[in-house]
Amino acid sequence: MSVASGTATELVHRIFDLQRVLRCIVSTSVAREAKVGFALQGVLRFIGEGESRATHLASRLGVSPPVLSRHIAELEELGLVVRRPDPADGRAQLVALSEEGIAQLHEFEDHRSARLRDYLAEWSEEDALEAGRVIEKLTDSLTRSIRDQHSFRAKAAGSPTLIDTTEEATSLGKANA
């Protein structure tokens, strides 16, 4: 099964259009109304999935460890995350949401959900569910392709490859959807 070139081009255009619209929405409302910027809200969402090592979070978010470290430090300063030594490896740290972080994450999600419901007022529940399924499928396909490409390049360069379970790849896809 393959997608025709013209269809792929049209899909790329639709993705760019969606990205542009989402950027406009974020810049005009969501990020300005919150104490925490949009990028940090995304980090909070990943941390909210459960306590994890910072290196694992950086990999899942697709950012370098130093970038994530700065985000975590800022979130920690705001009282939204806590760190503790990893009992399995004292050199590593586990990151989790604080009670305030959990409350803030719920507030962000409630606000975003209410906004999206307003934006999609003319949609049926079935339309929204179908869009969710298609976005999840697209995200999963792109995630697998990126991981396969990274693995191929690492092997070609003689580097060790990242070992990701299907569950981790699936959770990455769902988190980005």
XYZ file of C-alpha atoms in Angstrom:
177
model
C 0.000 0.000 0.000
C 1.465 3.327 -1.015
C 0.387 6.952 -1.073
C 0.505 8.707 -4.431
C 2.938 11.599 -4.835
C 0.170 14.154 -5.346
C -1.672 12.910 -2.274
C 1.505 13.147 -0.187
C 2.095 16.700 -1.431
C -1.464 17.675 -0.564
C -1.078 16.128 2.893
C 2.135 18.090 3.480
C 0.227 21.276 2.590
C -2.591 20.374 5.001
C -0.078 19.667 7.786
C 1.636 23.028 7.199
C -1.763 24.761 7.206
C -2.672 23.078 10.490
C 0.694 23.958 12.006
C 0.270 27.616 11.007
C -3.245 27.808 12.457
C -2.129 26.173 15.707
C 0.772 28.630 15.983
C -1.672 31.519 15.549
C -3.997 30.140 18.210
C -1.128 29.670 20.644
C 0.373 33.094 20.032
C -2.958 34.903 20.426
C -4.420 33.160 23.435
C -3.184 30.007 25.100
C 0.404 31.009 25.887
C -0.493 34.569 26.920
C -3.138 33.484 29.394
C -0.875 31.083 31.272
C 1.919 31.679 33.754
C 3.912 28.983 31.967
C 4.783 29.261 28.275
C 3.592 26.816 25.674
C 6.892 24.903 25.444
C 6.972 24.369 29.205
C 3.342 23.255 29.119
C 4.406 20.522 26.683
C 7.204 19.447 29.013
C 4.734 19.370 31.915
C 2.435 17.129 29.895
C 5.201 14.572 29.313
C 6.324 14.684 32.937
C 2.685 14.262 33.929
C 2.638 10.837 32.290
C 4.702 9.528 35.193
C 7.991 9.865 36.979
C 10.872 9.424 34.555
C 14.553 10.065 34.023
C 15.323 13.401 32.425
C 17.335 11.692 29.670
C 14.309 9.568 28.757
C 12.098 12.677 28.690
C 14.597 14.512 26.467
C 14.598 11.615 24.019
C 10.800 11.447 23.942
C 10.489 15.204 23.481
C 13.152 15.253 20.770
C 15.301 17.840 22.567
C 18.843 17.749 23.862
C 19.421 17.000 27.558
C 20.756 20.537 28.240
C 17.610 22.095 26.751
C 15.377 19.854 28.838
C 17.505 20.532 31.915
C 16.826 24.265 31.550
C 13.092 23.618 31.165
C 13.044 21.360 34.215
C 15.005 23.915 36.259
C 12.465 26.594 35.346
C 9.537 24.319 36.191
C 11.219 23.346 39.460
C 11.737 27.014 40.339
C 8.004 27.561 39.749
C 7.258 24.659 42.100
C 5.680 22.533 39.357
C 8.153 19.627 39.294
C 10.303 17.778 41.792
C 13.480 15.817 41.260
C 14.926 12.970 43.263
C 17.857 10.596 42.797
C 17.092 7.475 40.790
C 17.440 4.558 43.229
C 18.647 2.354 40.350
C 21.430 4.807 39.430
C 22.463 7.491 41.905
C 23.970 9.592 39.117
C 20.589 9.955 37.396
C 17.542 11.870 38.549
C 13.856 11.099 38.345
C 11.504 13.959 37.528
C 7.842 14.113 38.517
C 5.100 16.695 38.856
C 4.579 18.305 42.236
C 1.040 18.633 43.602
C 0.955 22.169 42.202
C 2.283 20.854 38.887
C -0.521 18.303 38.704
C -3.096 21.020 39.388
C -1.498 23.349 36.809
C -1.412 20.609 34.173
C -5.103 19.862 34.742
C -5.855 23.581 34.431
C -3.962 23.805 31.116
C -5.699 20.725 29.759
C -9.139 21.923 30.864
C -8.504 25.318 29.259
C -7.279 23.785 26.000
C -10.182 21.348 25.871
C -12.702 24.147 26.401
C -11.016 26.238 23.698
C -10.996 23.358 21.253
C -14.653 22.592 21.944
C -15.436 26.231 21.119
C -13.378 26.110 17.911
C -15.026 22.861 16.826
C -18.577 23.829 17.791
C -19.952 22.747 14.396
C -18.269 19.323 14.554
C -20.075 16.182 15.620
C -18.602 13.843 18.223
C -17.982 11.352 15.392
C -16.017 13.988 13.419
C -13.814 14.683 16.448
C -13.225 10.988 17.147
C -12.334 10.322 13.500
C -9.920 13.273 13.446
C -8.299 11.892 16.593
C -7.889 8.451 14.997
C -6.373 9.896 11.821
C -3.986 12.185 13.741
C -2.938 9.260 15.943
C -2.305 7.066 12.896
C -0.293 9.805 11.182
C 1.729 10.471 14.348
C 2.419 6.769 14.886
C 3.551 6.331 11.255
C 5.828 9.357 11.396
C 7.235 8.297 14.783
C 8.072 4.815 13.497
C 9.674 6.269 10.364
C 11.807 8.679 12.388
C 12.911 5.935 14.771
C 13.701 3.570 11.875
C 15.661 6.298 10.113
C 17.612 7.119 13.283
C 18.355 3.451 13.865
C 19.525 2.975 10.260
C 21.783 6.053 10.421
C 23.238 5.024 13.784
C 24.020 1.521 12.471
C 25.565 2.955 9.310
C 27.774 5.231 11.418
C 28.748 2.356 13.709
C 26.994 3.932 16.695
C 24.820 1.994 19.074
C 21.159 2.337 18.268
C 18.433 3.514 20.555
C 16.358 0.632 21.807
C 12.743 1.684 21.991
C 9.914 -0.638 22.780
C 6.737 -0.561 20.769
C 5.001 0.774 23.877
C 7.443 3.718 24.091
C 7.048 4.522 20.398
C 3.287 4.322 20.752
C 3.283 6.590 23.797
C 5.489 9.076 21.938
C 3.033 9.091 19.062
C 0.058 9.587 21.368
C 1.795 12.336 23.307
C 2.501 14.269 20.143
C -0.978 13.870 18.753
